[in-house]
mmCIF file of C-alpha atoms and ligand atoms in Angstrom:
data_model
loop_
_atom_site.group_PDB
_atom_site.id
_atom_site.type_symbol
_atom_site.label_atom_id
_atom_site.label_comp_id
_atom_site.label_asym_id
_atom_site.label_seq_id
_atom_site.Cartn_x
_atom_site.Cartn_y
_atom_site.Cartn_z
ATOM 1 C CA UNK U 30 127.558 100.642 89.520
ATOM 2 C CA UNK U 31 130.044 97.992 90.550
ATOM 3 C CA UNK U 32 128.767 94.463 90.103
ATOM 4 C CA UNK U 33 128.741 92.220 93.165
ATOM 5 C CA UNK U 34 128.270 88.464 92.806
ATOM 6 C CA UNK U 35 126.077 86.742 95.371
ATOM 7 C CA UNK U 36 126.104 82.943 95.419
ATOM 8 C CA UNK U 37 122.527 81.771 95.977
ATOM 9 C CA UNK U 38 121.949 79.168 98.708
ATOM 10 C CA UNK U 39 118.936 77.089 97.782
ATOM 11 C CA UNK U 40 117.327 73.895 98.986
ATOM 12 C CA UNK U 41 114.912 72.067 96.692
ATOM 13 C CA UNK U 42 114.546 75.219 94.631
ATOM 14 C CA UNK U 43 113.765 77.426 97.604
ATOM 15 C CA UNK U 44 116.012 80.451 98.077
ATOM 16 C CA UNK U 45 117.379 80.524 101.640
ATOM 17 C CA UNK U 46 116.913 83.629 103.767
ATOM 18 C CA UNK U 47 120.670 84.164 104.022
ATOM 19 C CA UNK U 48 120.764 84.872 100.283
ATOM 20 C CA UNK U 49 118.204 87.648 100.714
ATOM 21 C CA UNK U 50 120.452 89.068 103.433
ATOM 22 C CA UNK U 51 123.472 88.923 101.130
ATOM 23 C CA UNK U 52 121.539 90.682 98.358
ATOM 24 C CA UNK U 53 120.526 93.377 100.856
ATOM 25 C CA UNK U 54 124.160 93.854 101.903
ATOM 26 C CA UNK U 55 125.379 93.790 98.303
ATOM 27 C CA UNK U 56 123.002 96.632 97.431
ATOM 28 C CA UNK U 57 124.859 98.873 99.887
ATOM 29 C CA UNK U 58 128.077 98.259 97.935
ATOM 30 C CA UNK U 59 126.942 98.115 94.313
ATOM 31 C CA UNK U 60 124.700 96.217 91.948
ATOM 32 C CA UNK U 61 123.969 92.632 93.034
ATOM 33 C CA UNK U 62 124.063 89.740 90.570
ATOM 34 C CA UNK U 63 122.747 86.451 91.908
ATOM 35 C CA UNK U 64 124.626 83.304 90.883
ATOM 36 C CA UNK U 65 122.456 80.199 90.736
ATOM 37 C CA UNK U 66 124.358 76.913 90.735
ATOM 38 C CA UNK U 67 122.672 73.558 90.155
ATOM 39 C CA UNK U 68 119.135 72.423 89.313
ATOM 40 C CA UNK U 69 115.937 73.748 90.902
ATOM 41 C CA UNK U 70 115.669 77.216 89.358
ATOM 42 C CA UNK U 71 112.083 78.378 88.808
ATOM 43 C CA UNK U 72 109.954 81.445 88.182
ATOM 44 C CA UNK U 73 109.363 81.666 91.948
ATOM 45 C CA UNK U 74 113.096 81.629 92.640
ATOM 46 C CA UNK U 75 113.651 84.337 90.045
ATOM 47 C CA UNK U 76 110.848 86.442 91.557
ATOM 48 C CA UNK U 77 112.379 86.080 95.013
ATOM 49 C CA UNK U 78 115.819 87.168 93.795
ATOM 50 C CA UNK U 79 114.288 90.105 91.891
ATOM 51 C CA UNK U 80 112.284 91.132 94.961
ATOM 52 C CA UNK U 81 115.508 91.536 96.949
ATOM 53 C CA UNK U 82 117.337 93.532 94.324
ATOM 54 C CA UNK U 83 119.200 91.097 92.053
ATOM 55 C CA UNK U 84 119.786 93.033 88.841
ATOM 56 C CA UNK U 85 121.103 89.954 87.093
ATOM 57 C CA UNK U 86 120.862 86.200 87.577
ATOM 58 C CA UNK U 87 123.720 84.081 86.274
ATOM 59 C CA UNK U 88 122.111 80.735 85.699
ATOM 60 C CA UNK U 89 124.198 77.564 85.709
ATOM 61 C CA UNK U 90 121.560 74.920 86.333
ATOM 62 C CA UNK U 91 123.274 71.858 84.843
ATOM 63 C CA UNK U 92 122.726 68.768 87.000
ATOM 64 C CA UNK U 93 126.430 67.937 87.170
ATOM 65 C CA UNK U 94 127.053 71.092 89.217
ATOM 66 C CA UNK U 95 125.190 69.543 92.120
ATOM 67 C CA UNK U 96 126.732 66.106 91.497
ATOM 68 C CA UNK U 97 130.260 67.058 92.532
ATOM 69 C CA UNK U 98 129.810 68.619 95.971
ATOM 70 C CA UNK U 99 131.239 72.177 96.140
ATOM 71 C CA UNK U 100 134.090 72.329 93.582
ATOM 72 C CA UNK U 101 131.846 73.162 90.581
ATOM 73 C CA UNK U 102 130.400 76.152 92.435
ATOM 74 C CA UNK U 103 133.881 77.547 93.019
ATOM 75 C CA UNK U 104 134.681 76.934 89.345
ATOM 76 C CA UNK U 105 131.474 78.716 88.265
ATOM 77 C CA UNK U 106 132.317 81.747 90.392
ATOM 78 C CA UNK U 107 135.927 81.722 89.153
ATOM 79 C CA UNK U 108 134.672 81.827 85.576
ATOM 80 C CA UNK U 109 132.404 84.755 86.402
ATOM 81 C CA UNK U 110 135.159 86.611 88.268
ATOM 82 C CA UNK U 111 137.235 86.294 85.113
ATOM 83 C CA UNK U 112 134.482 87.233 82.628
ATOM 84 C CA UNK U 113 132.505 89.848 84.591
ATOM 85 C CA UNK U 114 135.305 91.295 86.773
ATOM 86 C CA UNK U 115 132.963 91.981 89.722
ATOM 87 C CA UNK U 116 133.951 94.292 92.566
ATOM 88 C CA UNK U 117 133.469 91.448 95.032
ATOM 89 C CA UNK U 118 131.884 88.071 95.739
ATOM 90 C CA UNK U 119 129.592 87.332 98.671
ATOM 91 C CA UNK U 120 128.767 83.838 99.879
ATOM 92 C CA UNK U 121 126.996 82.653 103.014
ATOM 93 C CA UNK U 122 129.332 81.628 105.833
ATOM 94 C CA UNK U 123 127.822 78.166 105.959
ATOM 95 C CA UNK U 124 129.983 75.026 105.861
ATOM 96 C CA UNK U 125 129.491 74.855 102.104
ATOM 97 C CA UNK U 126 129.812 78.599 101.489
ATOM 98 C CA UNK U 127 133.099 78.789 103.359
ATOM 99 C CA UNK U 128 134.548 75.913 101.372
ATOM 100 C CA UNK U 129 133.456 77.566 98.124
ATOM 101 C CA UNK U 130 135.053 80.831 99.304
ATOM 102 C CA UNK U 131 138.376 79.133 100.080
ATOM 103 C CA UNK U 132 138.500 77.286 96.761
ATOM 104 C CA UNK U 133 137.538 80.427 94.858
ATOM 105 C CA UNK U 134 140.282 82.418 96.582
ATOM 106 C CA UNK U 135 142.863 79.872 95.390
ATOM 107 C CA UNK U 136 141.482 79.783 91.858
ATOM 108 C CA UNK U 137 141.424 83.576 91.511
ATOM 109 C CA UNK U 138 144.513 84.350 93.617
ATOM 110 C CA UNK U 139 142.377 86.579 95.814
ATOM 111 C CA UNK U 140 141.985 87.295 99.495
ATOM 112 C CA UNK U 141 139.128 85.791 101.465
ATOM 113 C CA UNK U 142 137.466 86.794 104.732
ATOM 114 C CA UNK U 143 135.144 84.331 106.429
ATOM 115 C CA UNK U 144 132.525 84.608 109.180
ATOM 116 C CA UNK U 145 131.883 88.309 108.585
ATOM 117 C CA UNK U 146 129.116 89.696 110.790
ATOM 118 C CA UNK U 147 128.996 92.991 108.928
ATOM 119 C CA UNK U 148 130.181 94.570 105.708
ATOM 120 C CA UNK U 149 130.808 98.245 104.984
ATOM 121 C CA UNK U 150 131.906 100.405 102.076
ATOM 122 C CA UNK U 151 135.137 99.302 100.454
ATOM 123 C CA UNK U 152 134.332 95.684 101.370
ATOM 124 C CA UNK U 153 135.484 96.244 104.938
ATOM 125 C CA UNK U 154 134.304 93.134 106.744
ATOM 126 C CA UNK U 155 133.616 92.929 110.444
ATOM 127 C CA UNK U 156 134.484 89.723 112.302
ATOM 128 C CA UNK U 157 133.766 88.859 115.900
ATOM 129 C CA UNK U 158 136.671 86.896 117.448
ATOM 130 C CA UNK U 159 137.907 85.511 120.790
ATOM 131 C CA UNK U 160 134.472 84.249 121.692
ATOM 132 C CA UNK U 161 132.949 87.599 120.743
ATOM 133 C CA UNK U 162 135.307 89.626 122.954
ATOM 134 C CA UNK U 163 136.897 91.558 120.077
ATOM 135 C CA UNK U 164 135.565 92.899 116.772
ATOM 136 C CA UNK U 165 138.007 93.121 113.876
ATOM 137 C CA UNK U 166 137.583 95.088 110.660
ATOM 138 C CA UNK U 167 139.456 93.650 107.688
ATOM 139 C CA UNK U 168 139.803 94.305 103.999
ATOM 140 C CA UNK U 169 141.035 92.101 101.187
ATOM 141 C CA UNK U 170 144.188 93.574 99.658
ATOM 142 C CA UNK U 171 144.723 91.186 96.749
ATOM 143 C CA UNK U 172 142.509 90.176 93.856
ATOM 144 C CA UNK U 173 138.720 90.194 94.129
ATOM 145 C CA UNK U 174 137.353 90.468 97.689
ATOM 146 C CA UNK U 175 135.643 87.200 98.608
ATOM 147 C CA UNK U 176 133.589 87.535 101.767
ATOM 148 C CA UNK U 177 131.694 84.782 103.556
ATOM 149 C CA UNK U 178 128.983 86.479 105.615
ATOM 150 C CA UNK U 179 127.266 84.805 108.545
ATOM 151 C CA UNK U 180 123.505 84.280 108.436
ATOM 152 C CA UNK U 181 121.560 87.043 110.210
ATOM 153 C CA UNK U 182 124.309 89.643 109.722
ATOM 154 C CA UNK U 183 121.609 91.960 108.427
ATOM 155 C CA UNK U 184 117.826 91.994 108.082
ATOM 156 C CA UNK U 185 116.699 91.232 104.512
ATOM 157 C CA UNK U 186 114.965 94.220 102.930
ATOM 158 C CA UNK U 187 113.122 94.054 99.610
ATOM 159 C CA UNK U 188 114.023 96.392 96.757
ATOM 160 C CA UNK U 189 113.064 95.511 93.199
ATOM 161 C CA UNK U 190 115.779 94.400 90.786
ATOM 162 C CA UNK U 191 115.584 93.408 87.110
ATOM 163 C CA UNK U 192 116.854 89.821 87.605
ATOM 164 C CA UNK U 193 117.912 89.642 83.943
ATOM 165 C CA UNK U 194 118.918 86.051 83.271
ATOM 166 C CA UNK U 195 122.167 85.034 81.663
ATOM 167 C CA UNK U 196 122.883 81.360 81.053
ATOM 168 C CA UNK U 197 126.373 80.202 82.011
ATOM 169 C CA UNK U 198 128.066 76.937 81.041
ATOM 170 C CA UNK U 199 130.611 75.755 83.567
ATOM 171 C CA UNK U 200 133.724 74.002 82.334
ATOM 172 C CA UNK U 201 134.671 71.402 84.897
ATOM 173 C CA UNK U 202 138.149 69.904 85.080
ATOM 174 C CA UNK U 203 138.847 66.389 86.388
ATOM 175 C CA UNK U 204 139.879 67.986 89.684
ATOM 176 C CA UNK U 205 136.492 69.738 89.922
ATOM 177 C CA UNK U 206 134.842 66.328 89.532
ATOM 178 C CA UNK U 207 137.137 64.562 92.011
ATOM 179 C CA UNK U 208 134.353 64.165 94.587
ATOM 180 C CA UNK U 209 130.944 62.815 93.668
ATOM 181 C CA UNK U 210 127.687 62.837 95.618
ATOM 182 C CA UNK U 211 126.616 59.191 95.960
ATOM 183 C CA UNK U 212 123.494 59.603 98.059
ATOM 184 C CA UNK U 213 121.178 62.299 99.404
ATOM 185 C CA UNK U 214 119.230 61.563 102.553
ATOM 186 C CA UNK U 215 116.346 63.920 103.155
ATOM 187 C CA UNK U 216 116.163 65.185 106.724
ATOM 188 C CA UNK U 217 112.729 65.300 108.261
ATOM 189 C CA UNK U 218 111.729 68.933 108.002
ATOM 190 C CA UNK U 219 110.435 69.950 111.377
ATOM 191 C CA UNK U 220 107.677 72.454 111.879
ATOM 192 C CA UNK U 221 110.146 74.805 113.540
ATOM 193 C CA UNK U 222 112.312 77.290 111.675
ATOM 194 C CA UNK U 223 115.941 76.476 110.995
ATOM 195 C CA UNK U 224 118.077 77.437 114.012
ATOM 196 C CA UNK U 225 120.500 79.794 112.239
ATOM 197 C CA UNK U 226 117.712 81.515 110.313
ATOM 198 C CA UNK U 227 115.059 81.826 113.015
ATOM 199 C CA UNK U 228 113.887 85.251 114.154
ATOM 200 C CA UNK U 229 113.314 83.859 117.663
ATOM 201 C CA UNK U 230 115.355 81.184 119.443
ATOM 202 C CA UNK U 231 114.475 79.586 122.779
ATOM 203 C CA UNK U 232 117.465 77.763 124.284
ATOM 204 C CA UNK U 233 117.721 75.481 127.275
ATOM 205 C CA UNK U 234 120.776 74.661 129.367
ATOM 206 C CA UNK U 235 121.794 72.464 132.272
ATOM 207 C CA UNK U 236 119.080 74.107 134.355
ATOM 208 C CA UNK U 237 116.447 72.315 132.254
ATOM 209 C CA UNK U 238 117.475 69.157 134.083
ATOM 210 C CA UNK U 239 116.616 66.334 131.670
ATOM 211 C CA UNK U 240 115.754 65.376 128.106
ATOM 212 C CA UNK U 241 112.059 65.091 129.059
ATOM 213 C CA UNK U 242 112.060 68.598 130.507
ATOM 214 C CA UNK U 243 113.098 69.998 127.130
ATOM 215 C CA UNK U 244 109.414 69.615 126.246
ATOM 216 C CA UNK U 245 108.717 72.883 128.109
ATOM 217 C CA UNK U 246 111.395 74.664 126.039
ATOM 218 C CA UNK U 247 109.848 73.233 122.858
ATOM 219 C CA UNK U 248 106.349 74.323 123.897
ATOM 220 C CA UNK U 249 107.478 77.902 124.443
ATOM 221 C CA UNK U 250 109.320 77.816 121.120
ATOM 222 C CA UNK U 251 106.195 76.571 119.367
ATOM 223 C CA UNK U 252 103.873 79.278 120.668
ATOM 224 C CA UNK U 253 106.448 81.873 119.602
ATOM 225 C CA UNK U 254 107.146 80.266 116.211
ATOM 226 C CA UNK U 255 110.749 79.940 117.349
ATOM 227 C CA UNK U 256 113.629 77.519 116.870
ATOM 228 C CA UNK U 257 114.968 75.505 119.818
ATOM 229 C CA UNK U 258 118.611 75.772 120.847
ATOM 230 C CA UNK U 259 120.666 74.254 123.644
ATOM 231 C CA UNK U 260 123.868 74.860 125.567
ATOM 232 C CA UNK U 261 126.708 72.395 125.313
ATOM 233 C CA UNK U 262 126.019 71.169 128.826
ATOM 234 C CA UNK U 263 122.561 70.115 127.601
ATOM 235 C CA UNK U 264 123.761 68.537 124.355
ATOM 236 C CA UNK U 265 126.690 66.760 126.042
ATOM 237 C CA UNK U 266 124.259 65.315 128.575
ATOM 238 C CA UNK U 267 122.266 63.894 125.655
ATOM 239 C CA UNK U 268 119.182 65.955 126.507
ATOM 240 C CA UNK U 269 119.030 67.582 123.105
ATOM 241 C CA UNK U 270 120.700 66.734 119.767
ATOM 242 C CA UNK U 271 124.133 68.288 119.084
ATOM 243 C CA UNK U 272 122.913 69.918 115.888
ATOM 244 C CA UNK U 273 120.987 72.381 118.072
ATOM 245 C CA UNK U 274 123.962 73.448 120.170
ATOM 246 C CA UNK U 275 124.525 77.206 120.222
ATOM 247 C CA UNK U 276 128.011 78.556 120.825
ATOM 248 C CA UNK U 277 131.650 78.507 119.875
ATOM 249 C CA UNK U 278 131.601 74.849 118.908
ATOM 250 C CA UNK U 279 127.965 74.879 117.838
ATOM 251 C CA UNK U 280 125.799 77.141 115.717
ATOM 252 C CA UNK U 281 125.967 80.917 115.638
ATOM 253 C CA UNK U 282 122.589 82.591 115.843
ATOM 254 C CA UNK U 283 121.664 86.274 115.640
ATOM 255 C CA UNK U 284 117.882 86.326 116.040
ATOM 256 C CA UNK U 285 115.671 89.265 116.928
ATOM 257 C CA UNK U 286 114.935 87.554 120.240
ATOM 258 C CA UNK U 287 116.985 84.953 122.158
ATOM 259 C CA UNK U 288 115.569 83.390 125.300
ATOM 260 C CA UNK U 289 118.153 81.586 127.447
ATOM 261 C CA UNK U 290 116.580 79.336 130.078
ATOM 262 C CA UNK U 291 118.812 77.682 132.662
ATOM 263 C CA UNK U 292 121.983 78.789 130.877
ATOM 264 C CA UNK U 293 124.782 80.394 132.910
ATOM 265 C CA UNK U 294 126.245 82.445 130.041
ATOM 266 C CA UNK U 295 129.737 80.955 129.632
ATOM 267 C CA UNK U 296 131.888 82.784 127.088
ATOM 268 C CA UNK U 297 131.717 79.826 124.702
ATOM 269 C CA UNK U 298 127.912 79.998 124.743
ATOM 270 C CA UNK U 299 127.880 83.780 124.334
ATOM 271 C CA UNK U 300 130.071 83.449 121.252
ATOM 272 C CA UNK U 301 127.142 81.895 119.458
ATOM 273 C CA UNK U 302 124.313 84.205 120.519
ATOM 274 C CA UNK U 303 125.532 87.552 121.803
ATOM 275 C CA UNK U 304 124.646 89.432 118.620
ATOM 276 C CA UNK U 305 120.949 88.645 119.152
ATOM 277 C CA UNK U 306 118.983 91.900 119.098
ATOM 278 C CA UNK U 307 117.164 91.237 122.380
ATOM 279 C CA UNK U 308 118.206 88.682 124.990
ATOM 280 C CA UNK U 309 115.978 87.410 127.782
ATOM 281 C CA UNK U 310 117.567 85.272 130.488
ATOM 282 C CA UNK U 311 115.687 83.032 132.891
ATOM 283 C CA UNK U 312 117.913 81.789 135.700
ATOM 284 C CA UNK U 313 117.453 81.019 139.375
ATOM 285 C CA UNK U 314 120.885 82.457 140.233
ATOM 286 C CA UNK U 315 120.796 86.294 140.263
ATOM 287 C CA UNK U 316 124.607 86.286 139.915
ATOM 288 C CA UNK U 317 124.585 84.200 136.710
ATOM 289 C CA UNK U 318 126.844 85.887 134.099
ATOM 290 C CA UNK U 319 124.097 85.671 131.467
ATOM 291 C CA UNK U 320 122.373 88.578 133.235
ATOM 292 C CA UNK U 321 125.321 90.870 132.309
ATOM 293 C CA UNK U 322 124.429 90.306 128.685
ATOM 294 C CA UNK U 323 120.645 90.100 128.918
ATOM 295 C CA UNK U 324 118.304 92.964 128.048
ATOM 296 C CA UNK U 325 115.662 91.443 130.318
ATOM 297 C CA UNK U 326 116.244 89.018 133.154
ATOM 298 C CA UNK U 327 113.887 86.845 135.153
ATOM 299 C CA UNK U 328 115.280 85.409 138.383
ATOM 300 C CA UNK U 329 113.482 82.201 139.255
ATOM 301 C CA UNK U 330 112.873 78.550 138.522
ATOM 302 C CA UNK U 331 112.487 77.993 134.792
ATOM 303 C CA UNK U 332 110.193 75.034 135.431
ATOM 304 C CA UNK U 333 107.619 77.496 136.724
ATOM 305 C CA UNK U 334 108.426 80.538 134.605
ATOM 306 C CA UNK U 335 108.668 78.911 131.171
ATOM 307 C CA UNK U 336 105.228 77.195 131.317
ATOM 308 C CA UNK U 337 103.647 80.431 132.632
ATOM 309 C CA UNK U 338 105.227 82.390 129.807
ATOM 310 C CA UNK U 339 104.034 79.804 127.290
ATOM 311 C CA UNK U 340 100.497 80.059 128.622
ATOM 312 C CA UNK U 341 100.514 83.878 128.480
ATOM 313 C CA UNK U 342 101.882 84.000 124.941
ATOM 314 C CA UNK U 343 99.417 81.332 123.830
ATOM 315 C CA UNK U 344 96.474 83.434 125.062
ATOM 316 C CA UNK U 345 97.392 86.338 122.744
HETATM 317 P P1 LIG I 19 125.873 75.687 133.529
HETATM 318 O O1 LIG I 19 127.034 76.561 133.344
HETATM 319 O O2 LIG I 19 125.977 74.552 134.500
HETATM 320 O O3 LIG I 19 124.670 76.633 133.950
HETATM 321 C C1 LIG I 19 123.409 76.184 134.270
HETATM 322 C C2 LIG I 19 122.617 77.385 134.737
HETATM 323 O O4 LIG I 19 121.290 76.993 134.985
HETATM 324 C C3 LIG I 19 123.146 78.000 136.026
HETATM 325 O O5 LIG I 19 123.367 79.389 135.823
HETATM 326 C C4 LIG I 19 122.022 77.764 137.032
HETATM 327 O O6 LIG I 19 121.874 78.832 137.941
HETATM 328 C C5 LIG I 19 120.815 77.659 136.125
HETATM 329 N N1 LIG I 19 119.740 76.853 136.681
HETATM 330 C C6 LIG I 19 119.812 75.617 137.263
HETATM 331 N N2 LIG I 19 118.582 75.162 137.587
HETATM 332 C C7 LIG I 19 117.720 76.135 137.202
HETATM 333 C C8 LIG I 19 116.310 76.262 137.255
HETATM 334 N N3 LIG I 19 115.531 75.282 137.763
HETATM 335 N N4 LIG I 19 115.763 77.393 136.795
HETATM 336 C C9 LIG I 19 116.509 78.398 136.278
HETATM 337 N N5 LIG I 19 117.853 78.322 136.178
HETATM 338 C C10 LIG I 19 118.439 77.213 136.636
HETATM 339 N N6 LIG I 19 129.035 75.796 125.644
HETATM 340 C C11 LIG I 19 128.003 76.111 124.837
HETATM 341 O O7 LIG I 19 126.873 76.354 125.277
HETATM 342 N N7 LIG I 19 128.190 76.130 123.480
HETATM 343 C C12 LIG I 19 129.386 75.875 122.905
HETATM 344 O O8 LIG I 19 129.492 75.893 121.680
HETATM 345 C C13 LIG I 19 130.493 75.566 123.756
HETATM 346 N N8 LIG I 19 131.726 75.346 123.250
HETATM 347 C C14 LIG I 19 132.765 75.127 124.102
HETATM 348 C C15 LIG I 19 134.047 74.992 123.579
HETATM 349 C C16 LIG I 19 135.119 74.779 124.436
HETATM 350 C C17 LIG I 19 136.480 74.657 123.836
HETATM 351 C C18 LIG I 19 134.908 74.713 125.822
HETATM 352 C C19 LIG I 19 136.054 74.503 126.759
HETATM 353 C C20 LIG I 19 133.639 74.835 126.342
HETATM 354 C C21 LIG I 19 132.554 75.030 125.499
HETATM 355 N N9 LIG I 19 131.258 75.185 125.989
HETATM 356 C C22 LIG I 19 130.248 75.523 125.142
HETATM 357 C C23 LIG I 19 130.928 74.908 127.405
HETATM 358 C C24 LIG I 19 130.806 76.147 128.251
HETATM 359 O O9 LIG I 19 132.071 76.492 128.790
HETATM 360 C C25 LIG I 19 129.838 75.885 129.425
HETATM 361 O O10 LIG I 19 130.308 74.786 130.146
HETATM 362 C C26 LIG I 19 128.415 75.621 129.003
HETATM 363 O O11 LIG I 19 127.963 76.646 128.129
HETATM 364 C C27 LIG I 19 127.523 75.578 130.225
HETATM 365 O O12 LIG I 19 126.211 75.286 129.877
HETATM 366 P P2 LIG I 19 125.027 75.752 130.778
HETATM 367 O O13 LIG I 19 125.011 77.236 130.888
HETATM 368 O O14 LIG I 19 123.792 75.085 130.287
HETATM 369 O O15 LIG I 19 125.379 75.057 132.171
#
């Protein structure tokens, strides 16, 4: 079966969910080989990769790989493209993954497709463009297909793989070492799931009314085990931090459930959430465009509805 390289995203040794999604997708196209770059590899990480079908793990865990930002990862993949001749390379369409994909495309003289929301036989990638108004199917026509796939493009499904390890030594040029990490500042890890990986997202918009009122959005999120998101109107007003903005100029989410409270449903907001499996809108205006998109709609004042919903969910 054709070998497919999957670049593992990991934080402090923990394999990110998006990697499990990429392994799941890779299995539909061939035989997935996970590529681990940088320190932090462990028996648990190996078990996780095996659980989701990695037949092989290319292990390049030298510290200097993490010391030079993204260039060494592109170099590692380029080496493997040359030595293993895989049918394709999948990376997560995160800021880092997309930069790796671009650099790898240059190094291997290959085509690259970013922000794929789906992937079918023959490495046909699906992209959602124009604020989600049009879906495009594309295929790489030169070199090795390099596809950056958005988080939540598919649900991760376990399927045992051998995860046979193969150590790889990366040869870094001066250009690969041209940028050096000088400091790492650990972000406080909140109790909530990461926005782009969460199965449930509760978002608030201008209708929430103030920074203080976001507490009701957070409470609902917490009883549901959800992440909190916000519209740009809410982040621009300073009611919620920009890193939680959902939409064209914010994060793209594709959870199982998206609850939009006090959000009108502008096209730029939809661009970041319309592939959610189920959408619930809470809005006092029955004509709000979000209702065209929603699977379930509640017309009313969110300041009454959201706390009631929180209370009901909390009872169960
Ligand atoms: P509004 O459109 O003002 O809607 C507020 C809604 O709340 C209304 O429907 C109202 O009926 C309802 N409401 C008010 N009070 C209550 C209440 N008490 N109970 C229930 N409902 C209530 N926007 C994004 O979100 N993300 C982006 O990434 C983004 N990128 C953009 C990029 C560009 C280039 C541009 C031009 C715009 C972008 N925008 C983005 C902005 C976007 O066009 C909208 O302005 C924004 O999404 C509106 O946010 P909102 O729905 O919270 O506010």
